[in-house]
CSV table of C-alpha atoms in Angstrom, one decimal:
chain,number,residue,atom,x,y,z
A,165,MET,CA,-11.5,-8.8,2.6
A,166,LYS,CA,-8.7,-6.3,2.0
A,167,HIS,CA,-7.9,-4.0,4.9
A,168,THR,CA,-8.8,-0.4,4.5
A,169,ALA,CA,-9.5,2.6,6.6
A,170,LEU,CA,-13.2,1.4,6.7
A,171,THR,CA,-12.4,-2.1,7.5
A,172,PRO,CA,-13.3,-1.5,11.1
A,173,VAL,CA,-16.9,-0.1,10.0
A,174,PHE,CA,-17.5,-3.3,8.1
A,175,VAL,CA,-16.3,-5.6,10.6
A,176,GLY,CA,-18.4,-3.9,13.3
A,177,LEU,CA,-21.6,-3.9,11.3
A,178,ARG,CA,-21.0,-8.1,10.4
A,179,THR,CA,-20.4,-8.6,14.0
A,180,GLY,CA,-23.4,-6.8,15.4
A,181,LEU,CA,-25.6,-8.5,12.5
A,182,HIS,CA,-24.2,-11.9,14.1
A,183,VAL,CA,-24.9,-11.0,17.8
A,184,VAL,CA,-28.5,-9.7,16.9
A,185,PHE,CA,-29.1,-13.0,14.7
A,186,VAL,CA,-28.0,-15.3,17.6
A,187,VAL,CA,-29.9,-13.2,20.5
A,188,LEU,CA,-33.1,-13.4,18.3
A,189,THR,CA,-32.7,-17.0,17.8
A,190,GLY,CA,-32.1,-17.7,21.6
A,191,ILE,CA,-35.5,-15.7,22.4
A,192,VAL,CA,-37.3,-17.9,20.2
A,193,VAL,CA,-35.7,-20.9,22.0
A,194,VAL,CA,-36.5,-19.5,25.6
A,195,ARG,CA,-40.1,-18.7,24.3
A,196,ALA,CA,-40.4,-22.5,23.2
A,197,VAL,CA,-39.1,-23.9,26.4
A,198,VAL,CA,-40.9,-21.4,28.9
A,199,SER,CA,-44.1,-21.8,27.0
A,200,PRO,CA,-44.1,-25.3,25.7
A,201,THR,CA,-46.4,-26.5,22.9
A,202,PRO,CA,-46.6,-29.9,20.9
A,203,SER,CA,-44.5,-28.1,18.5
A,204,SER,CA,-41.8,-26.8,20.9
A,205,GLY,CA,-39.1,-29.6,20.4
A,206,VAL,CA,-39.5,-29.1,16.5
A,207,VAL,CA,-39.1,-25.4,17.1
A,208,VAL,CA,-35.7,-26.0,19.5
A,209,ALA,CA,-34.5,-28.2,16.6
A,210,LEU,CA,-35.3,-25.9,14.0
A,211,CYS,CA,-33.2,-23.1,15.8
A,212,ALA,CA,-30.4,-25.5,16.2
A,213,VAL,CA,-30.3,-26.2,12.4
A,214,LEU,CA,-30.9,-22.5,11.8
A,215,LEU,CA,-28.0,-21.4,13.8
A,216,ALA,CA,-25.8,-24.2,12.1
A,217,THR,CA,-26.7,-23.1,8.7
A,218,TYR,CA,-26.1,-19.5,9.7
A,219,ALA,CA,-22.5,-20.3,11.1
A,220,ALA,CA,-21.7,-22.8,8.2
A,221,GLY,CA,-22.3,-19.7,5.9
A,222,GLY,CA,-20.1,-17.4,7.7
A,223,ILE,CA,-17.2,-19.8,8.2
A,224,PHE,CA,-17.3,-20.8,4.4
A,225,ALA,CA,-17.4,-17.3,3.6
A,226,ARG,CA,-14.2,-16.6,5.6
A,227,ARG,CA,-12.1,-19.5,4.7
A,228,ARG,CA,-13.2,-19.1,0.9
A,229,SER,CA,-13.3,-15.2,0.2
A,230,GLY,CA,-13.4,-16.0,-3.4
A,231,SER,CA,-16.5,-18.5,-3.2
A,232,SER,CA,-19.0,-18.5,-6.1
A,233,ARG,CA,-22.1,-16.2,-5.8
A,234,ARG,CA,-24.1,-19.4,-6.7
A,235,ALA,CA,-23.1,-21.2,-3.5
A,236,ALA,CA,-23.9,-17.8,-1.4
A,237,LEU,CA,-27.2,-17.7,-3.0
A,238,LEU,CA,-27.9,-21.4,-2.3
A,239,TRP,CA,-26.8,-20.8,1.4
A,240,LEU,CA,-29.3,-17.9,1.5
A,241,LEU,CA,-32.2,-19.9,0.1
A,242,VAL,CA,-31.7,-22.8,2.8
A,243,LEU,CA,-31.6,-20.4,5.7
A,244,SER,CA,-34.8,-18.6,4.3
A,245,VAL,CA,-36.7,-21.8,4.0
A,246,GLU,CA,-35.6,-22.7,7.5
A,247,TRP,CA,-36.8,-19.4,8.8
A,248,ILE,CA,-40.1,-19.6,6.9
A,249,ALA,CA,-40.6,-23.1,8.5
A,250,LEU,CA,-39.8,-21.7,11.8
A,251,VAL,CA,-41.8,-18.5,11.8
A,252,TRP,CA,-44.9,-21.1,10.9
A,253,LEU,CA,-44.6,-22.6,14.2
A,254,ILE,CA,-43.8,-19.8,16.5
A,255,PRO,CA,-44.6,-15.9,16.1
A,256,GLU,CA,-41.5,-14.8,18.0
A,257,ALA,CA,-39.3,-16.3,14.8
A,258,ALA,CA,-41.0,-13.3,12.9
A,259,TYR,CA,-38.4,-10.9,14.2
A,260,LEU,CA,-35.7,-12.9,13.0
A,261,VAL,CA,-36.5,-11.3,9.7
A,262,PHE,CA,-34.6,-8.2,10.5
A,263,PRO,CA,-31.0,-9.4,10.3
A,264,ILE,CA,-32.1,-11.7,7.3
A,265,PHE,CA,-33.1,-8.4,5.6
A,266,PHE,CA,-29.3,-7.3,5.6
A,267,LEU,CA,-28.4,-10.5,4.2
A,268,TYR,CA,-30.7,-10.3,1.4
A,269,LEU,CA,-29.5,-6.6,0.7
A,270,HIS,CA,-26.0,-7.6,0.8
A,271,LEU,CA,-25.9,-11.1,-1.3
A,272,LEU,CA,-28.7,-10.4,-3.9
A,273,PRO,CA,-27.8,-8.1,-6.7
A,274,GLY,CA,-29.5,-4.8,-7.7
A,275,TRP,CA,-33.1,-4.5,-7.1
A,276,TRP,CA,-33.5,-8.2,-6.1
A,277,GLY,CA,-32.4,-7.4,-2.4
A,278,PRO,CA,-35.3,-4.9,-1.6
A,279,ILE,CA,-37.8,-7.1,-3.7
A,280,ALA,CA,-36.6,-10.0,-1.0
A,281,VAL,CA,-36.9,-7.6,1.8
A,282,VAL,CA,-40.6,-6.5,0.7
A,283,ALA,CA,-41.6,-10.3,0.3
A,284,ALA,CA,-40.1,-11.4,3.5
A,285,THR,CA,-41.9,-8.4,5.3
A,286,ALA,CA,-45.1,-9.6,3.8
A,287,LEU,CA,-44.6,-13.1,5.0
A,288,ALA,CA,-43.7,-11.8,8.7
A,289,ILE,CA,-46.7,-9.8,8.9
A,290,VAL,CA,-48.8,-12.8,7.6
A,291,ALA,CA,-47.3,-14.9,10.2
A,292,LEU,CA,-47.9,-12.6,13.0
A,293,GLY,CA,-51.3,-12.1,12.1
A,294,ILE,CA,-52.2,-15.9,11.7
A,295,HIS,CA,-50.7,-16.7,15.2
A,296,GLY,CA,-51.8,-13.3,17.2
A,297,GLY,CA,-54.4,-11.7,15.0
A,298,TRP,CA,-53.9,-8.7,13.0
A,299,THR,CA,-52.7,-5.9,15.1
A,300,VAL,CA,-51.1,-2.4,14.5
A,301,GLY,CA,-47.9,-3.5,16.2
A,302,GLY,CA,-47.9,-6.7,14.1
A,303,VAL,CA,-47.9,-4.6,10.9
A,304,VAL,CA,-46.0,-1.6,11.5
A,305,GLY,CA,-43.1,-3.3,13.7
A,306,PRO,CA,-42.0,-5.3,10.4
A,307,LEU,CA,-42.6,-2.4,8.0
A,308,VAL,CA,-40.3,-0.2,10.0
A,309,GLY,CA,-37.7,-2.9,10.5
A,310,ALA,CA,-37.7,-3.3,6.7
A,311,ALA,CA,-37.3,0.5,6.1
A,312,VAL,CA,-34.5,0.7,8.5
A,313,ALA,CA,-32.7,-2.2,7.2
A,314,ILE,CA,-33.3,-0.9,3.4
A,315,LEU,CA,-31.7,2.4,4.6
A,316,ILE,CA,-28.7,0.9,6.6
A,317,GLY,CA,-28.1,-1.4,3.7
A,318,LEU,CA,-27.9,1.5,1.2
A,319,GLY,CA,-25.5,3.1,3.5
A,320,TYR,CA,-23.3,0.0,3.6
A,321,ARG,CA,-23.1,-0.1,-0.1
A,322,ALA,CA,-22.1,3.3,-0.4
A,323,LEU,CA,-19.3,2.6,2.3
A,324,ALA,CA,-18.4,-0.3,0.2
A,325,ARG,CA,-18.1,1.6,-3.0
A,326,GLU,CA,-16.4,4.5,-1.6
A,327,SER,CA,-13.7,2.2,0.0
A,328,ALA,CA,-13.4,0.5,-3.5
A,329,GLU,CA,-13.0,3.6,-5.2
A,330,ARG,CA,-10.3,5.0,-2.6
A,331,GLU,CA,-8.3,1.9,-3.0
A,332,GLN,CA,-8.5,2.3,-6.7
A,333,LEU,CA,-7.4,5.7,-6.3
A,334,MET,CA,-4.5,4.6,-4.1
A,335,LEU,CA,-3.3,1.8,-6.6
A,336,GLU,CA,-3.3,4.5,-9.3
A,337,LEU,CA,-1.2,6.8,-6.9
A,338,ILE,CA,1.3,4.3,-6.2
A,339,ALA,CA,1.5,3.4,-9.7
A,340,THR,CA,2.0,6.9,-10.7
A,341,ARG,CA,4.8,7.4,-8.2
A,342,ASP,CA,6.4,4.4,-9.4
A,343,GLN,CA,6.3,5.5,-12.9
A,344,LEU,CA,7.8,9.0,-11.8
A,345,LEU,CA,10.5,7.5,-10.0
A,346,ALA,CA,11.4,5.0,-12.9
A,347,THR,CA,11.1,8.1,-15.1
A,348,GLU,CA,13.4,10.4,-13.0
A,349,ARG,CA,15.9,7.5,-12.7
A,350,GLU,CA,15.9,7.0,-16.4
A,351,SER,CA,16.2,10.7,-17.0
A,352,GLY,CA,19.3,10.9,-14.6
A,353,VAL,CA,20.9,8.2,-16.4
A,354,LEU,CA,20.1,9.3,-19.8
A,355,ALA,CA,21.2,13.0,-18.6
A,356,GLU,CA,24.6,12.0,-17.3
A,357,ARG,CA,25.2,9.8,-20.6
A,358,ALA,CA,24.2,12.7,-22.6
A,359,ARG,CA,26.7,14.9,-20.6
A,360,LEU,CA,29.6,12.3,-20.9
A,361,ALA,CA,29.1,12.4,-24.6
A,362,ARG,CA,28.9,16.0,-24.8
A,363,GLU,CA,32.3,16.0,-22.8
A,364,ILE,CA,34.1,13.4,-24.9
A,365,HIS,CA,33.0,15.0,-28.1
A,366,ASP,CA,34.0,18.6,-27.0
A,367,THR,CA,37.0,17.8,-25.4
A,368,VAL,CA,38.8,14.5,-26.3
A,369,ALA,CA,37.2,14.2,-29.9
A,370,GLN,CA,37.9,17.8,-30.9
A,371,GLY,CA,41.5,17.4,-29.2
A,372,LEU,CA,42.2,14.2,-31.1
A,373,SER,CA,40.8,15.6,-34.3
A,374,SER,CA,43.1,18.8,-33.9
A,375,ILE,CA,46.3,16.7,-32.9
A,376,GLN,CA,45.4,14.6,-36.2
A,377,MET,CA,45.4,17.6,-38.4
A,378,LEU,CA,48.6,19.1,-37.0
A,379,LEU,CA,50.5,15.7,-37.4
A,380,HIS,CA,49.1,15.4,-41.0
A,381,ALA,CA,50.2,19.0,-41.8
A,382,ALA,CA,53.8,18.3,-40.3
A,383,GLU,CA,53.8,15.1,-42.4
A,384,ARG,CA,53.1,16.9,-45.6
A,385,GLU,CA,55.6,19.8,-45.0
A,386,ALA,CA,58.5,17.2,-44.6
A,387,PRO,CA,57.7,13.8,-46.0
A,388,ASP,CA,61.2,12.7,-46.2
A,389,GLY,CA,62.7,14.6,-43.0
A,390,PRO,CA,64.0,12.9,-40.0
A,391,GLY,CA,61.6,11.1,-37.7
A,392,VAL,CA,58.5,11.4,-40.2
A,393,GLU,CA,57.8,7.8,-39.5
A,394,TYR,CA,57.1,8.7,-35.9
A,395,VAL,CA,54.8,11.6,-36.9
A,396,ARG,CA,53.0,9.2,-39.2
A,397,LEU,CA,52.8,6.6,-36.2
A,398,ALA,CA,51.5,9.4,-34.0
A,399,ARG,CA,48.8,10.6,-36.6
A,400,GLU,CA,47.7,7.0,-37.0
A,401,THR,CA,47.3,6.6,-33.3
A,402,ALA,CA,45.3,9.9,-33.0
A,403,ALA,CA,43.0,8.8,-35.9
A,404,THR,CA,42.4,5.5,-34.0
A,405,ASN,CA,41.7,7.2,-30.8
A,406,LEU,CA,39.5,9.6,-32.5
A,407,ALA,CA,37.5,6.6,-33.9
A,408,ASP,CA,37.3,5.2,-30.5
A,409,ALA,CA,35.9,8.6,-29.0
A,410,ARG,CA,33.4,8.9,-31.6
A,411,ARG,CA,32.2,5.5,-30.9
A,412,PHE,CA,32.0,6.1,-27.4
A,413,VAL,CA,29.8,9.2,-28.1
A,414,ARG,CA,27.5,6.9,-30.2
A,415,GLU,CA,27.1,4.6,-27.5
A,416,LEU,CA,26.2,7.0,-25.0
A,417,THR,CA,23.6,8.2,-27.2
A,418,PRO,CA,20.2,7.1,-26.0
A,419,ALA,CA,19.5,3.5,-27.6
A,420,ALA,CA,15.8,4.6,-28.2
A,421,LEU,CA,16.8,7.4,-30.4
A,422,VAL,CA,19.3,5.4,-32.4
A,423,GLU,CA,17.1,2.6,-33.2
A,424,GLN,CA,13.8,4.3,-33.7
A,425,GLY,CA,14.1,8.1,-33.8
A,426,ILE,CA,12.5,10.8,-31.7
A,427,GLY,CA,8.8,10.3,-32.7
A,428,ALA,CA,8.9,6.5,-31.7
A,429,ALA,CA,10.9,7.2,-28.6
A,430,LEU,CA,8.3,9.8,-27.5
A,431,ARG,CA,5.5,7.5,-28.3
A,432,ARG,CA,6.9,4.7,-26.3
A,433,LEU,CA,7.5,7.1,-23.2
A,434,ALA,CA,3.7,8.4,-23.7
A,435,ASP,CA,2.5,4.8,-23.8
A,436,THR,CA,4.8,3.2,-20.8
A,437,GLN,CA,5.1,6.2,-18.5
A,438,TRP,CA,3.3,9.4,-19.0
A,439,ARG,CA,-0.1,8.0,-20.1
A,440,SER,CA,-2.5,7.2,-17.2
A,441,SER,CA,-6.4,6.9,-16.5
A,442,ALA,CA,-6.3,10.7,-15.6
A,443,LEU,CA,-4.2,11.8,-18.5
A,444,GLU,CA,-4.2,11.2,-22.1
A,445,VAL,CA,-1.2,12.2,-24.0
A,446,GLN,CA,-0.7,12.7,-27.8
A,447,VAL,CA,2.5,12.8,-29.7
A,448,ARG,CA,2.4,14.6,-33.0
A,449,VAL,CA,5.8,13.6,-34.7
A,450,SER,CA,6.2,12.7,-38.3
A,451,ASP,CA,7.9,9.2,-38.6
A,452,GLU,CA,9.9,10.9,-41.6
A,453,LEU,CA,11.5,13.5,-39.4
A,454,GLU,CA,15.1,13.7,-39.6
A,455,LEU,CA,17.2,15.4,-37.1
A,456,PRO,CA,20.8,15.4,-36.0
A,457,MET,CA,21.5,13.1,-33.0
A,458,PRO,CA,22.4,15.9,-30.6
A,459,VAL,CA,19.2,17.8,-31.3
A,460,GLN,CA,16.9,14.5,-31.0
A,461,THR,CA,18.9,13.9,-27.7
A,462,ALA,CA,18.2,17.3,-26.4
A,463,LEU,CA,14.5,17.5,-27.5
A,464,LEU,CA,13.9,14.2,-26.0
A,465,ARG,CA,15.5,15.4,-22.6
A,466,ILE,CA,13.4,18.3,-22.8
A,467,ALA,CA,10.1,16.7,-23.4
A,468,GLN,CA,11.1,14.0,-20.5
A,469,GLY,CA,11.4,16.9,-18.1
A,470,ALA,CA,8.4,18.8,-19.0
A,471,MET,CA,6.2,15.8,-19.2
A,472,ALA,CA,7.6,14.6,-15.5
A,473,ASN,CA,6.1,18.3,-14.5
A,474,VAL,CA,2.8,17.6,-16.1
A,475,VAL,CA,2.2,14.2,-14.6
A,476,GLN,CA,3.4,15.1,-11.2
A,477,HIS,CA,2.0,18.7,-10.7
A,478,ALA,CA,-0.3,19.8,-13.6
A,479,GLU,CA,-3.5,17.6,-12.8
A,480,ALA,CA,-4.0,17.7,-16.4
A,481,ARG,CA,-6.6,15.4,-18.3
A,482,SER,CA,-4.5,15.7,-21.6
A,483,ALA,CA,-1.1,16.7,-22.9
A,484,THR,CA,0.3,17.2,-26.5
A,485,ILE,CA,3.7,16.9,-27.6
A,486,ALA,CA,4.4,18.2,-31.2
A,487,ILE,CA,7.8,18.6,-33.2
A,488,GLU,CA,7.9,20.4,-36.4
A,489,ARG,CA,10.7,21.3,-38.6
A,490,ASP,CA,11.4,23.7,-41.4
A,491,ALA,CA,14.6,24.4,-43.4
A,492,ASP,CA,16.9,25.1,-40.7
A,493,THR,CA,14.7,25.5,-37.4
A,494,VAL,CA,12.9,22.7,-35.3
A,495,ARG,CA,10.4,23.5,-32.9
A,496,LEU,CA,9.2,21.4,-29.9
A,497,THR,CA,5.8,22.2,-28.2
A,498,ILE,CA,4.4,20.6,-25.0
A,499,SER,CA,1.1,21.9,-23.9
A,500,ASP,CA,-1.4,20.7,-21.1
A,501,ASP,CA,-5.0,21.5,-19.9
A,502,GLY,CA,-3.8,21.4,-16.3
A,503,ARG,CA,-3.9,24.1,-13.5
A,504,GLY,CA,-1.1,25.9,-14.8
A,505,PHE,CA,1.5,28.1,-13.0
A,506,ASP,CA,3.0,31.5,-13.1
A,507,PRO,CA,6.4,31.4,-14.5
A,508,ALA,CA,7.5,34.4,-12.8
A,509,ALA,CA,6.7,33.0,-9.4
A,510,ALA,CA,8.3,29.8,-10.1
A,511,ALA,CA,11.5,31.4,-11.4
A,512,ALA,CA,11.5,33.6,-8.0
A,513,ALA,CA,10.8,30.8,-5.9
A,514,LYS,CA,13.6,28.7,-7.5
A,515,ALA,CA,16.1,31.7,-7.1
A,516,SER,CA,15.1,32.0,-3.4
A,517,GLY,CA,15.4,28.3,-3.0
A,518,ALA,CA,11.6,28.1,-2.0
A,519,SER,CA,11.3,25.4,-4.8
A,520,ASP,CA,13.5,22.3,-5.5
A,521,SER,CA,12.1,21.8,-8.9
A,522,PHE,CA,15.0,21.5,-11.4
A,523,GLY,CA,13.1,20.6,-14.6
A,524,LEU,CA,12.7,23.8,-16.4
A,525,THR,CA,15.9,25.2,-15.2
A,526,ALA,CA,17.4,22.3,-16.5
A,527,ALA,CA,15.7,22.4,-19.9
A,528,ARG,CA,16.6,26.3,-20.2
A,529,GLU,CA,20.2,25.5,-19.5
A,530,ARG,CA,20.2,22.8,-22.3
A,531,VAL,CA,18.4,25.0,-25.0
A,532,ASP,CA,21.1,27.9,-24.0
A,533,GLN,CA,23.8,25.6,-24.5
A,534,LEU,CA,22.6,24.7,-28.1
A,535,GLY,CA,21.7,28.1,-29.1
A,536,GLY,CA,18.0,27.8,-28.7
A,537,VAL,CA,15.2,29.8,-27.3
A,538,LEU,CA,12.6,28.6,-24.6
A,539,THR,CA,9.6,30.3,-24.0
A,540,ILE,CA,6.8,29.4,-21.4
A,541,ASP,CA,2.9,30.4,-21.9
A,542,ALA,CA,1.1,29.6,-18.7
A,543,GLU,CA,-1.3,31.0,-16.3
A,544,PRO,CA,-2.7,29.6,-13.1
A,545,GLY,CA,-6.0,27.6,-14.0
A,546,HIS,CA,-5.4,27.7,-17.7
A,547,GLY,CA,-2.8,25.1,-18.5
A,548,SER,CA,0.7,25.7,-19.7
A,549,THR,CA,2.5,25.7,-23.1
A,550,ILE,CA,6.5,25.2,-23.7
A,551,THR,CA,7.9,26.1,-26.8
A,552,VAL,CA,11.7,25.4,-27.9
A,553,ASP,CA,13.2,26.7,-30.9
A,554,LEU,CA,16.7,25.2,-32.0
A,555,LYS,CA,18.5,26.0,-35.3
A,556,VAL,CA,19.3,22.6,-36.8
A,557,GLU,CA,22.8,23.8,-38.2
A,558,ASP,CA,23.8,25.1,-34.9
A,559,ALA,CA,22.7,22.3,-32.8
A,560,GLY,CA,24.4,19.8,-35.0
């Protein structure tokens, strides 16, 4: 049995059951010895066999936690037959039915457990009636014991079910946390790669392109002038370095975008990182959508940051990511049905340092760099919608 917060409760209940079984069997042995009858020897021998069978079942269950239900049912059948034989010989054995009740309720599936309890109760009442005559105590005692056993058994099952549900929730929480950590790591790496790509494109590549054009102009101005071969060599070197710089920019672009496009990249992230048993994610992006690589990269980063917030904070049941394009504008929409938030309060908390959330700030800065517009429509208790509009020609 896996260790959980309720494990001590289960261990205590099982230990109590073992103690009660041994004590009641001991009482039967003492009664047989103190008040000997022709069958006393058989009673003592049956008690020894009963205890051995009970102990063997406990040891087998402990050593083979994955033992088959068939073996457990066979053990329970043997134990029941031994108890029936014992109760037919001595009336005190009828009280052993109480711990046996719990075995029925624990090992038999569904309603078979209570049915077996009712049958064993009837057997105990009949045995007591045969041995000592029909009395109120002989009838009420087993009935009360059966009722108490059923109530405790139902409580035990409820505890076991709650423990299993808690463990499943914990496993899902751990899996979600691992996914978030992986997403954050990947987002950080990809964001740094994108930043380097922008820096190389805006500085080194642009500078080399300008140098190449100036050298080419100088070469045209004086094609036969002194040192023109050095100008030509410098221009060719600049062209080679510009090609290298552009290759670096391409290599720093997310591989998923280069190989699949933004629609497939978002669907892959939805399947592997964002979707869970509690959150359904829909991606509505046409596979035919064509966008400049810088725009795709920006939209992918913004979607990653927004979905990280949805997974971690929104407690949503569903989320939708959609990208639409007209002639010169592309729109990204990310919506969820979670608990929502107050955008003004979130911005104030960020400004005051009360919040360390960086996702929306980073998204807004990225959109501003591309000359776009980011809007947030959110309200506590009513989900949230983030919309990003970018001009394709300006961003590209």
